[in-house]
mmCIF file of C-alpha atoms in Angstrom:
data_model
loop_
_atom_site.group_PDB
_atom_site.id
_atom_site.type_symbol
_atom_site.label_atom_id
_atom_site.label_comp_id
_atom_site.label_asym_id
_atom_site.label_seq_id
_atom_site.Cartn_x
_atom_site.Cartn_y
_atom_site.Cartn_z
ATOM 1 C CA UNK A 1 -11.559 -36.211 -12.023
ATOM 2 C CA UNK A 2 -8.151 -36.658 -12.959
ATOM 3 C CA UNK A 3 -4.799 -35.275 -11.344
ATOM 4 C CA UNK A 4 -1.696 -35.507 -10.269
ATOM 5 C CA UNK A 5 0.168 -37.108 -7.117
ATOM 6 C CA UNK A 6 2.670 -34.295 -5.909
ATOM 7 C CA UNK A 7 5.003 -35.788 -3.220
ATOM 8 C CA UNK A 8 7.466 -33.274 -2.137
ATOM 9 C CA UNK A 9 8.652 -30.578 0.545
ATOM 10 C CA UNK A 10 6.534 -27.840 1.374
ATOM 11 C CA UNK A 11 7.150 -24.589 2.887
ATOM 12 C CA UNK A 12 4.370 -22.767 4.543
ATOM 13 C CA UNK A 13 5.436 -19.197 2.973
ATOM 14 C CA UNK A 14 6.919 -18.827 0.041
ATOM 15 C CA UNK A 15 7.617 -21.374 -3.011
ATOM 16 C CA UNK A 16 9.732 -24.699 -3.265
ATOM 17 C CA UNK A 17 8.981 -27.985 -3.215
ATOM 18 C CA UNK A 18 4.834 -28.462 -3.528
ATOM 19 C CA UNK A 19 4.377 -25.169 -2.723
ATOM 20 C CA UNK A 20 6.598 -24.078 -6.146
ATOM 21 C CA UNK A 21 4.663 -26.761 -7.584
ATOM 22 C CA UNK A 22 1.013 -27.436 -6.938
ATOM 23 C CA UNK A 23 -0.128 -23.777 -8.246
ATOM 24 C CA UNK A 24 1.460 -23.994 -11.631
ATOM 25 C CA UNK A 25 0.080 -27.456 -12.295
ATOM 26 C CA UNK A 26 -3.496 -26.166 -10.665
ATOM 27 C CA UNK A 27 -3.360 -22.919 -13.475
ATOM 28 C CA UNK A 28 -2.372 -25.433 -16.187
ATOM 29 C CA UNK A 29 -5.650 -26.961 -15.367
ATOM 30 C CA UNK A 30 -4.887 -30.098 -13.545
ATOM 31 C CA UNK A 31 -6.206 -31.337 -9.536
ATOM 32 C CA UNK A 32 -3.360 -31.675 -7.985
ATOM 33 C CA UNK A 33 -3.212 -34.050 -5.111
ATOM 34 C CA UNK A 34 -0.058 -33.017 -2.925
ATOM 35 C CA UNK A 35 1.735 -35.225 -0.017
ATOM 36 C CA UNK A 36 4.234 -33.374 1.881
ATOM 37 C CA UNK A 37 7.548 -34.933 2.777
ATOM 38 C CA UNK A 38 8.784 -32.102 4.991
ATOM 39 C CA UNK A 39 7.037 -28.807 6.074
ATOM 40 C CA UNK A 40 8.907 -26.442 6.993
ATOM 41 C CA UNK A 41 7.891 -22.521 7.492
ATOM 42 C CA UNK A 42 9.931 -21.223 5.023
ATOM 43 C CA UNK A 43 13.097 -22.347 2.795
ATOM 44 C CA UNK A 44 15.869 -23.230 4.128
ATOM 45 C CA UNK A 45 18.392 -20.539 2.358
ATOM 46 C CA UNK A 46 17.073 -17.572 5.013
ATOM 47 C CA UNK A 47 19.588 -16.885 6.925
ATOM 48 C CA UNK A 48 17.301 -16.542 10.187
ATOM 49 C CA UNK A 49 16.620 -20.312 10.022
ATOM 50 C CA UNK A 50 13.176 -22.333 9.446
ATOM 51 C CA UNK A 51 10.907 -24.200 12.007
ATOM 52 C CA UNK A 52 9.325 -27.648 11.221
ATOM 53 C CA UNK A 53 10.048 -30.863 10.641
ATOM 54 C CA UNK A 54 9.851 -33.885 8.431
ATOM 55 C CA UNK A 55 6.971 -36.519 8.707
ATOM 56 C CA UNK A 56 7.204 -40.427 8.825
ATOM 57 C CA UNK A 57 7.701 -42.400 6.100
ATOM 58 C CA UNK A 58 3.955 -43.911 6.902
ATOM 59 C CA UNK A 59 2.357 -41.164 6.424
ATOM 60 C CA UNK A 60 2.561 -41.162 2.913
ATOM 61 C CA UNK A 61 1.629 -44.769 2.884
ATOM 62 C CA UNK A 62 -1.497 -44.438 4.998
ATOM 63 C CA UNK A 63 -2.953 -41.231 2.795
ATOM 64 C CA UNK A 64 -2.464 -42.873 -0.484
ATOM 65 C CA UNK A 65 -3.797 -46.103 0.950
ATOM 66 C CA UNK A 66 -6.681 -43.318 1.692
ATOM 67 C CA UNK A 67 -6.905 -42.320 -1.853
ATOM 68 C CA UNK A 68 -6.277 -46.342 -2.913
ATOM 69 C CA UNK A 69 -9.912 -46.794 -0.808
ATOM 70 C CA UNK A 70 -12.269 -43.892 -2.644
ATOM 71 C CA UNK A 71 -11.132 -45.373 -6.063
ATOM 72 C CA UNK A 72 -8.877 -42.624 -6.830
ATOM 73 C CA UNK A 73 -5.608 -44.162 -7.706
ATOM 74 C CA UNK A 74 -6.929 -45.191 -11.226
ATOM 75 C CA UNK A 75 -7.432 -41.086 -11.687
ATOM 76 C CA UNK A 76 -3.653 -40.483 -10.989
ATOM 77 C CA UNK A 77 -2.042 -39.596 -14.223
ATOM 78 C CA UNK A 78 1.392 -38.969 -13.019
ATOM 79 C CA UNK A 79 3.000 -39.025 -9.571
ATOM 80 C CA UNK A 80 5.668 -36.464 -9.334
ATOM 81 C CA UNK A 81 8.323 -37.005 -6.376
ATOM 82 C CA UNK A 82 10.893 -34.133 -5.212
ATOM 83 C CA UNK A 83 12.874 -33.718 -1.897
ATOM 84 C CA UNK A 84 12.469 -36.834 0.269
ATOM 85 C CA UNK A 85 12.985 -36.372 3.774
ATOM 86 C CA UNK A 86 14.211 -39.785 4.876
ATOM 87 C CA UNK A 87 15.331 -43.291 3.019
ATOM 88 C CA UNK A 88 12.460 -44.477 4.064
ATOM 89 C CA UNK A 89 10.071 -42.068 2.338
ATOM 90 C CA UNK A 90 12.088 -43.070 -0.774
ATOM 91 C CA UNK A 91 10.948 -46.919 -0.173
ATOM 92 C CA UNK A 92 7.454 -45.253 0.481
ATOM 93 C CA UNK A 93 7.733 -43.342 -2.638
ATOM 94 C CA UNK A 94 8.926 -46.631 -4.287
ATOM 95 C CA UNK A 95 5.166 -48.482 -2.615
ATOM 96 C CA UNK A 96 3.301 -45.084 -3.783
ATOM 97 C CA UNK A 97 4.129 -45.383 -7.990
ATOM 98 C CA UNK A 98 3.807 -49.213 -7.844
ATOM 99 C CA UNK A 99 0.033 -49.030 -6.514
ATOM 100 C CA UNK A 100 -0.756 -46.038 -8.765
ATOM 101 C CA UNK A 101 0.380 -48.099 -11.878
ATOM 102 C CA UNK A 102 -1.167 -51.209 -11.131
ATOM 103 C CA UNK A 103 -4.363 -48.749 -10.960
ATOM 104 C CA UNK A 104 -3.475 -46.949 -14.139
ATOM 105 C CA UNK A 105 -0.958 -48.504 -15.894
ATOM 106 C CA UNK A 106 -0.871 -45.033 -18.018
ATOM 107 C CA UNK A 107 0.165 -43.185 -15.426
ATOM 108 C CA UNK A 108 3.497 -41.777 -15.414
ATOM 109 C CA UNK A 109 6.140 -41.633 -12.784
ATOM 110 C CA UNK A 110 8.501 -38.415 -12.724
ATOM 111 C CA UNK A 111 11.421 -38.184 -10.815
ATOM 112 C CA UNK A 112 12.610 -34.761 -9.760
ATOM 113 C CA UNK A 113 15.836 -36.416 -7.466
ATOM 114 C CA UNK A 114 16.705 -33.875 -5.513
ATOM 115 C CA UNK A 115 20.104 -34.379 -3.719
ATOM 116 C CA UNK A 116 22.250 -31.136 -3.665
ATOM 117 C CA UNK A 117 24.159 -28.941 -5.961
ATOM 118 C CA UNK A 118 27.836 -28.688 -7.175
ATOM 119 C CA UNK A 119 28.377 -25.470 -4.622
ATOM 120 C CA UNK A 120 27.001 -27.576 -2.037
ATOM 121 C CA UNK A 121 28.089 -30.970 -2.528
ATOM 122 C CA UNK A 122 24.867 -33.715 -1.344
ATOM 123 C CA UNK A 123 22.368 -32.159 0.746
ATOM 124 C CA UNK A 124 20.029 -35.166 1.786
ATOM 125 C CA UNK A 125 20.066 -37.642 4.817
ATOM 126 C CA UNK A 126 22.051 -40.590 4.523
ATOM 127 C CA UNK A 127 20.685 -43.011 2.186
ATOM 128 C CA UNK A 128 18.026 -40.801 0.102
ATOM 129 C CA UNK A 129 21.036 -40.427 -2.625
ATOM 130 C CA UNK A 130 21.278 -44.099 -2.914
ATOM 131 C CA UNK A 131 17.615 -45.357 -3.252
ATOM 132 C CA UNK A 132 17.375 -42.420 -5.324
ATOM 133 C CA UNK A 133 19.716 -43.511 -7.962
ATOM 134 C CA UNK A 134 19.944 -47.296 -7.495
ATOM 135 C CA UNK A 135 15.822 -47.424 -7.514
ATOM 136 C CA UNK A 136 13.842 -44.722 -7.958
ATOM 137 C CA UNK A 137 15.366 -42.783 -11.302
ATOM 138 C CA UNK A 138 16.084 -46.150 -12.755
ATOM 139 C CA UNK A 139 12.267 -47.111 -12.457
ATOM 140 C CA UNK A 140 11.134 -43.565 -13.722
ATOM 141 C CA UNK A 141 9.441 -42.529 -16.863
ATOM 142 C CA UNK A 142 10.689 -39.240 -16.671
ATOM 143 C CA UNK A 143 13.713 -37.844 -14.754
ATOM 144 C CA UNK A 144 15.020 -34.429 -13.921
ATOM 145 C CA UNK A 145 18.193 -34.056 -12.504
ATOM 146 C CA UNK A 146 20.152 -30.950 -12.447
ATOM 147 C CA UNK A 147 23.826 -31.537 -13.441
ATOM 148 C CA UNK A 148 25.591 -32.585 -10.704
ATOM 149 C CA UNK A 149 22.465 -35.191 -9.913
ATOM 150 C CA UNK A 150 22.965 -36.633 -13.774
ATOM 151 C CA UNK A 151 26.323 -37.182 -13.050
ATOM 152 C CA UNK A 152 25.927 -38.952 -9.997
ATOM 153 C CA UNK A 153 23.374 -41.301 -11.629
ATOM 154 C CA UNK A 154 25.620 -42.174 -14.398
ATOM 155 C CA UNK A 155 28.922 -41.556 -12.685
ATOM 156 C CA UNK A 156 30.462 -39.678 -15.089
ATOM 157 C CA UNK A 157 31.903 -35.990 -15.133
ATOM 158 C CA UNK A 158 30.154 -33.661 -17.114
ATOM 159 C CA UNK A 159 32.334 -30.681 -18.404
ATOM 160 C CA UNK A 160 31.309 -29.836 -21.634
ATOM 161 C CA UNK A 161 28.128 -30.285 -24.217
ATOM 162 C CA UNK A 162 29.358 -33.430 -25.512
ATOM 163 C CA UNK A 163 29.242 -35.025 -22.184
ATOM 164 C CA UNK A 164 26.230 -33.711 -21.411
ATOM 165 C CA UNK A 165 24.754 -35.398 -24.445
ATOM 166 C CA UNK A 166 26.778 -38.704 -23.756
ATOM 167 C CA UNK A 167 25.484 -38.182 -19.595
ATOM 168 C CA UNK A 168 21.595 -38.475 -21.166
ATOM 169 C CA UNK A 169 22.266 -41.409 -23.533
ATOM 170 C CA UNK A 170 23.880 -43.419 -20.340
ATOM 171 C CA UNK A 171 20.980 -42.056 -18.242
ATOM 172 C CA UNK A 172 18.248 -43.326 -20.752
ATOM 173 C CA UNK A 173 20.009 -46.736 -20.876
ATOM 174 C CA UNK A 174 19.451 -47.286 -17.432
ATOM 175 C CA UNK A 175 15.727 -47.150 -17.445
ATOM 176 C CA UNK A 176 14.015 -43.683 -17.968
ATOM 177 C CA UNK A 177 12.447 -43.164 -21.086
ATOM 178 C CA UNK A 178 13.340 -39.140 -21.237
ATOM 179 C CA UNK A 179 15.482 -36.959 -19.140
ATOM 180 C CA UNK A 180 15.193 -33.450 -18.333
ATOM 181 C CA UNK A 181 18.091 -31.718 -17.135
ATOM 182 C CA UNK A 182 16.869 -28.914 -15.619
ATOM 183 C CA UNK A 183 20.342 -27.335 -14.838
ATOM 184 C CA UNK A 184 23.804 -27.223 -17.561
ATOM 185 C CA UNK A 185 25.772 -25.189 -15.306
ATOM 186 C CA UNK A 186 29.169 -25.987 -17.396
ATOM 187 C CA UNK A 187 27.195 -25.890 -20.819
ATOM 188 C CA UNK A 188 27.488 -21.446 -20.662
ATOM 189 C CA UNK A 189 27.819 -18.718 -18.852
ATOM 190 C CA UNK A 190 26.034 -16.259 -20.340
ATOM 191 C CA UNK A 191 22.946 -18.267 -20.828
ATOM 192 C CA UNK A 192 20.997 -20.340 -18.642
ATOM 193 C CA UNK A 193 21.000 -24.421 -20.085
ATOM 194 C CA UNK A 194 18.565 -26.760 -19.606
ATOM 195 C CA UNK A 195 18.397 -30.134 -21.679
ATOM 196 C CA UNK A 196 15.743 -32.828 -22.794
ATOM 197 C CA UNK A 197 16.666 -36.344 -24.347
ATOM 198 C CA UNK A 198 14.357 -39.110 -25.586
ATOM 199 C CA UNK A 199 14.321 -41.996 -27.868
ATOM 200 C CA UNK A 200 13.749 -39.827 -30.482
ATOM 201 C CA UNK A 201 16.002 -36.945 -30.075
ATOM 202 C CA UNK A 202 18.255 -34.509 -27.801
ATOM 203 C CA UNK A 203 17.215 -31.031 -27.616
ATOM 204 C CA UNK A 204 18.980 -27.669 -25.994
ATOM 205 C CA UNK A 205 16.989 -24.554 -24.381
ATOM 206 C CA UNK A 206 18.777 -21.967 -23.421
ATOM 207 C CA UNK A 207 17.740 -18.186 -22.061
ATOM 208 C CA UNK A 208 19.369 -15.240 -20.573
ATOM 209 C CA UNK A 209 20.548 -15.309 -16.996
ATOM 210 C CA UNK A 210 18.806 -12.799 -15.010
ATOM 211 C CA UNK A 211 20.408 -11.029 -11.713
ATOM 212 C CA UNK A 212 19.273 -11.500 -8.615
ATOM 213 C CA UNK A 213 20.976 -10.593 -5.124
ATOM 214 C CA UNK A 214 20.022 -13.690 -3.479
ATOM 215 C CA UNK A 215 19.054 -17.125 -6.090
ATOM 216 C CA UNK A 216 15.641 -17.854 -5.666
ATOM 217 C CA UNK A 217 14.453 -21.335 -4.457
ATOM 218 C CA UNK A 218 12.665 -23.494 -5.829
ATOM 219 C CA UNK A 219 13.351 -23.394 -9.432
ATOM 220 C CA UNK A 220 13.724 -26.949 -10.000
ATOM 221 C CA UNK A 221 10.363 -28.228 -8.231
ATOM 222 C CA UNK A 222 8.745 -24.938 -10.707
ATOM 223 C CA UNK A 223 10.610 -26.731 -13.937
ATOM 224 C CA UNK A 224 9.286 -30.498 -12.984
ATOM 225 C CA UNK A 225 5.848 -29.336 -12.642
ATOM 226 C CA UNK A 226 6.029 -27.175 -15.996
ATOM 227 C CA UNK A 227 7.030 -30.082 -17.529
ATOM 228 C CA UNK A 228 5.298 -33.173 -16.397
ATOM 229 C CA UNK A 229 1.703 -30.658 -16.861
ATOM 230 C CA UNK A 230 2.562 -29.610 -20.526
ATOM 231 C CA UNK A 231 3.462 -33.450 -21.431
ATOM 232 C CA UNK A 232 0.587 -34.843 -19.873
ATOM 233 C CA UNK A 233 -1.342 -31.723 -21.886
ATOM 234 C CA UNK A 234 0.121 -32.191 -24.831
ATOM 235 C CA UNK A 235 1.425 -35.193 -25.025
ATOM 236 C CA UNK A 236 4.759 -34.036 -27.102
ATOM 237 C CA UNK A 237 8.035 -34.191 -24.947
ATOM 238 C CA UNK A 238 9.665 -30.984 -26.941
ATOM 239 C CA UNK A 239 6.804 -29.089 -27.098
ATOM 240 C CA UNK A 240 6.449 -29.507 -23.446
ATOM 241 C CA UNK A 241 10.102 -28.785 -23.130
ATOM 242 C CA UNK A 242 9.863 -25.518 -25.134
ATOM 243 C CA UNK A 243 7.300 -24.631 -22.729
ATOM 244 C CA UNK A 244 8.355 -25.040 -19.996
ATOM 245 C CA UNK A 245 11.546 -23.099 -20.246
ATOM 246 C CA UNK A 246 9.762 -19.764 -21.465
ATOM 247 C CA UNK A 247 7.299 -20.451 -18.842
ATOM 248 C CA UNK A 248 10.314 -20.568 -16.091
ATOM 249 C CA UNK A 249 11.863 -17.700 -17.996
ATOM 250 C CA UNK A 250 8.713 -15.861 -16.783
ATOM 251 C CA UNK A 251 8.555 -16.427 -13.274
ATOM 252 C CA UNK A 252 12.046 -15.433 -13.029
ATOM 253 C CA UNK A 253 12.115 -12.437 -14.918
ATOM 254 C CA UNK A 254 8.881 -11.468 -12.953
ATOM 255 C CA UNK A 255 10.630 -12.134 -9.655
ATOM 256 C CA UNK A 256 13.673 -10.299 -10.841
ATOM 257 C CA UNK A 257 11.737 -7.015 -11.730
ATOM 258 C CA UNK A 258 9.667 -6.920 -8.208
ATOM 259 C CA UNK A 259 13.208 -7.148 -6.264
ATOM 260 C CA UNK A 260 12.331 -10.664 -5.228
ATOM 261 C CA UNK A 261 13.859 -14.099 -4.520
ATOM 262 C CA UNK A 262 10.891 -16.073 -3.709
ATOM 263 C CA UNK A 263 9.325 -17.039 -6.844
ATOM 264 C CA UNK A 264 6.639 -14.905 -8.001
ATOM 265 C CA UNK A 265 4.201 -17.435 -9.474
ATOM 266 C CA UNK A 266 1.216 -15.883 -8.651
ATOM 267 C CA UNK A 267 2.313 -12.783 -10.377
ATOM 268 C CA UNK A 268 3.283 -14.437 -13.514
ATOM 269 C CA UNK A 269 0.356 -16.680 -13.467
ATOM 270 C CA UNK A 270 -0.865 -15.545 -17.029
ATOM 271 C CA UNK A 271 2.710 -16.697 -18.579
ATOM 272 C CA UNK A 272 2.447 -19.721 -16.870
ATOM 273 C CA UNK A 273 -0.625 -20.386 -19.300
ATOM 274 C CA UNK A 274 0.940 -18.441 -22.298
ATOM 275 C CA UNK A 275 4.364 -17.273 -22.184
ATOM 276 C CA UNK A 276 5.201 -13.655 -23.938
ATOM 277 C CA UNK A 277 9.033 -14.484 -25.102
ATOM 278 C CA UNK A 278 10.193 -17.671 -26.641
ATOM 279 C CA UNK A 279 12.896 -19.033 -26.997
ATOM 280 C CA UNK A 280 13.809 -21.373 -29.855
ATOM 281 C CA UNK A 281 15.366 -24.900 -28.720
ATOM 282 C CA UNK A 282 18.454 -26.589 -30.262
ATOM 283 C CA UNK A 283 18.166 -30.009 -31.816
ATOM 284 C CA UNK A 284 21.393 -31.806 -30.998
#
């Protein structure tokens, strides 16, 4: 059976990282195969702390050499990398996409490269943020950076729509063959951006900002796996992108009404599936 190759944080309760992830994908109707980078017991935003720890580098070498042995690497039809807990899970990352592809040369690689925020400034270990845009968004199919992580791969400043637009066409020219920017913080501020460019076009979603008392975690790692499921689903990068940004719409609106700021997938796991509200993207 076919899946997907989910290498990412986890958190033992609550959702980010595979555990924002791995459900989505798993009611979309894909196996999901998920390597943890880091498990932690909960996100890191509570203000109480979180116990755990990150895990060698090796680890993820030695289970998908596992997989490599019962013939399962040929099944992979996308590996999907978040938060990496080391450089050196970023070279094992690296190792990881190369054997999948010379077992499926189909399969897809997308590149959700987490390194921090523009509130927070870079968030990884030193090192992750270079082999993250030096090797592994460059060798991507798909990437999706949030705005501050675009303009760190393409060193530019992004302050308006127009660089935004300009930010994707530099991005695409250094290897990926779409990007997904999964956060336009400068685009609006009365709606929530999110943009997609390909080959073929450049397209804006936008949808309303909803209130929350604390942000929820985890959004990104929800968008990614939206995303890379309806493309592989439906093979159509704006129809996936359409998709996917109702589908986020949903969790968040569902978390906002239950008083929440841990994601409420399981809740919304219908809309997940089948969205209720739409809204229309913007060809650019």
């Amino acid at each position: 059976m076919k899946g997907i190759l989910s290498v990412q944080s986890h958190v033992v309760y609550g959702h980010a990282g595979n555990s924002s992830a791995v459900f989505p994908l798993q009611r979309m109707g894909f196996e999901v195969w998920p390597i943890h980078t880091v498990q932690f017991s909960n996100h890191t935003q509570y203000k109480e702390g979180w116990t755990g720890r990150a895990f060698a580098a090796e680890d993820i070498t030695s289970l998908v050499s596992g997989m490599a042995a019962i013939g399962q690497l040929e099944n992979c039809e996308a590996v999907l990398s978040g938060y990496q807990g080391s450089a050196e899970q970023c070279l094992a990352i690296v190792d990881t996409v190369k054997k999948v592809k010379a077992a499926n040369p189909k399969a897809l690689y997308v590149c959700d490269p987490v390194m921090g925020a523009p509130d927070k400034g870079c968030i990884v270990a030193p090192g992750i943020a270079e082999h993250l845009i030096n090797t592994l968004m460059p060798m991507a199919d798909i990437i999706v950076p949030n705005q501050f992580e675009l303009s760190q791969f393409t060193e530019m400043e992004i302050n308006s729509l127009e660089d935004a637009i300009k930010a994707c066409q530099v991005a695409l020219e250094k290897g990926p063959k779409m990007v997904l920017v999964k956060h336009l913080h400068s685009i609006s501020s009365e709606s929530f951006s999110m943009m997609l460019a390909t080959q073929e076009g450049c397209w804006l979603a936008q949808r309303p900002h909803l209130e929350f008392d604390k942000q929820p975690v985890g959004v990104g790692d929800l968008i990614s796996a939206l995303f890379t499921g309806q493309y592989l689903a439906k093979g159509n990068a704006e129809a996936a992108f359409s998709h996917c940004n109702d589908a986020c719409y949903a969790v968040l609106k569902e978390t906002s009404q239950r008083g929440e700021w841990e994601l409420q997938t399981i809740a919304a796991q219908n809309e997940i599936v089948a969205p209720c509200e739409h809204f229309p993207l913007e060809a650019l």
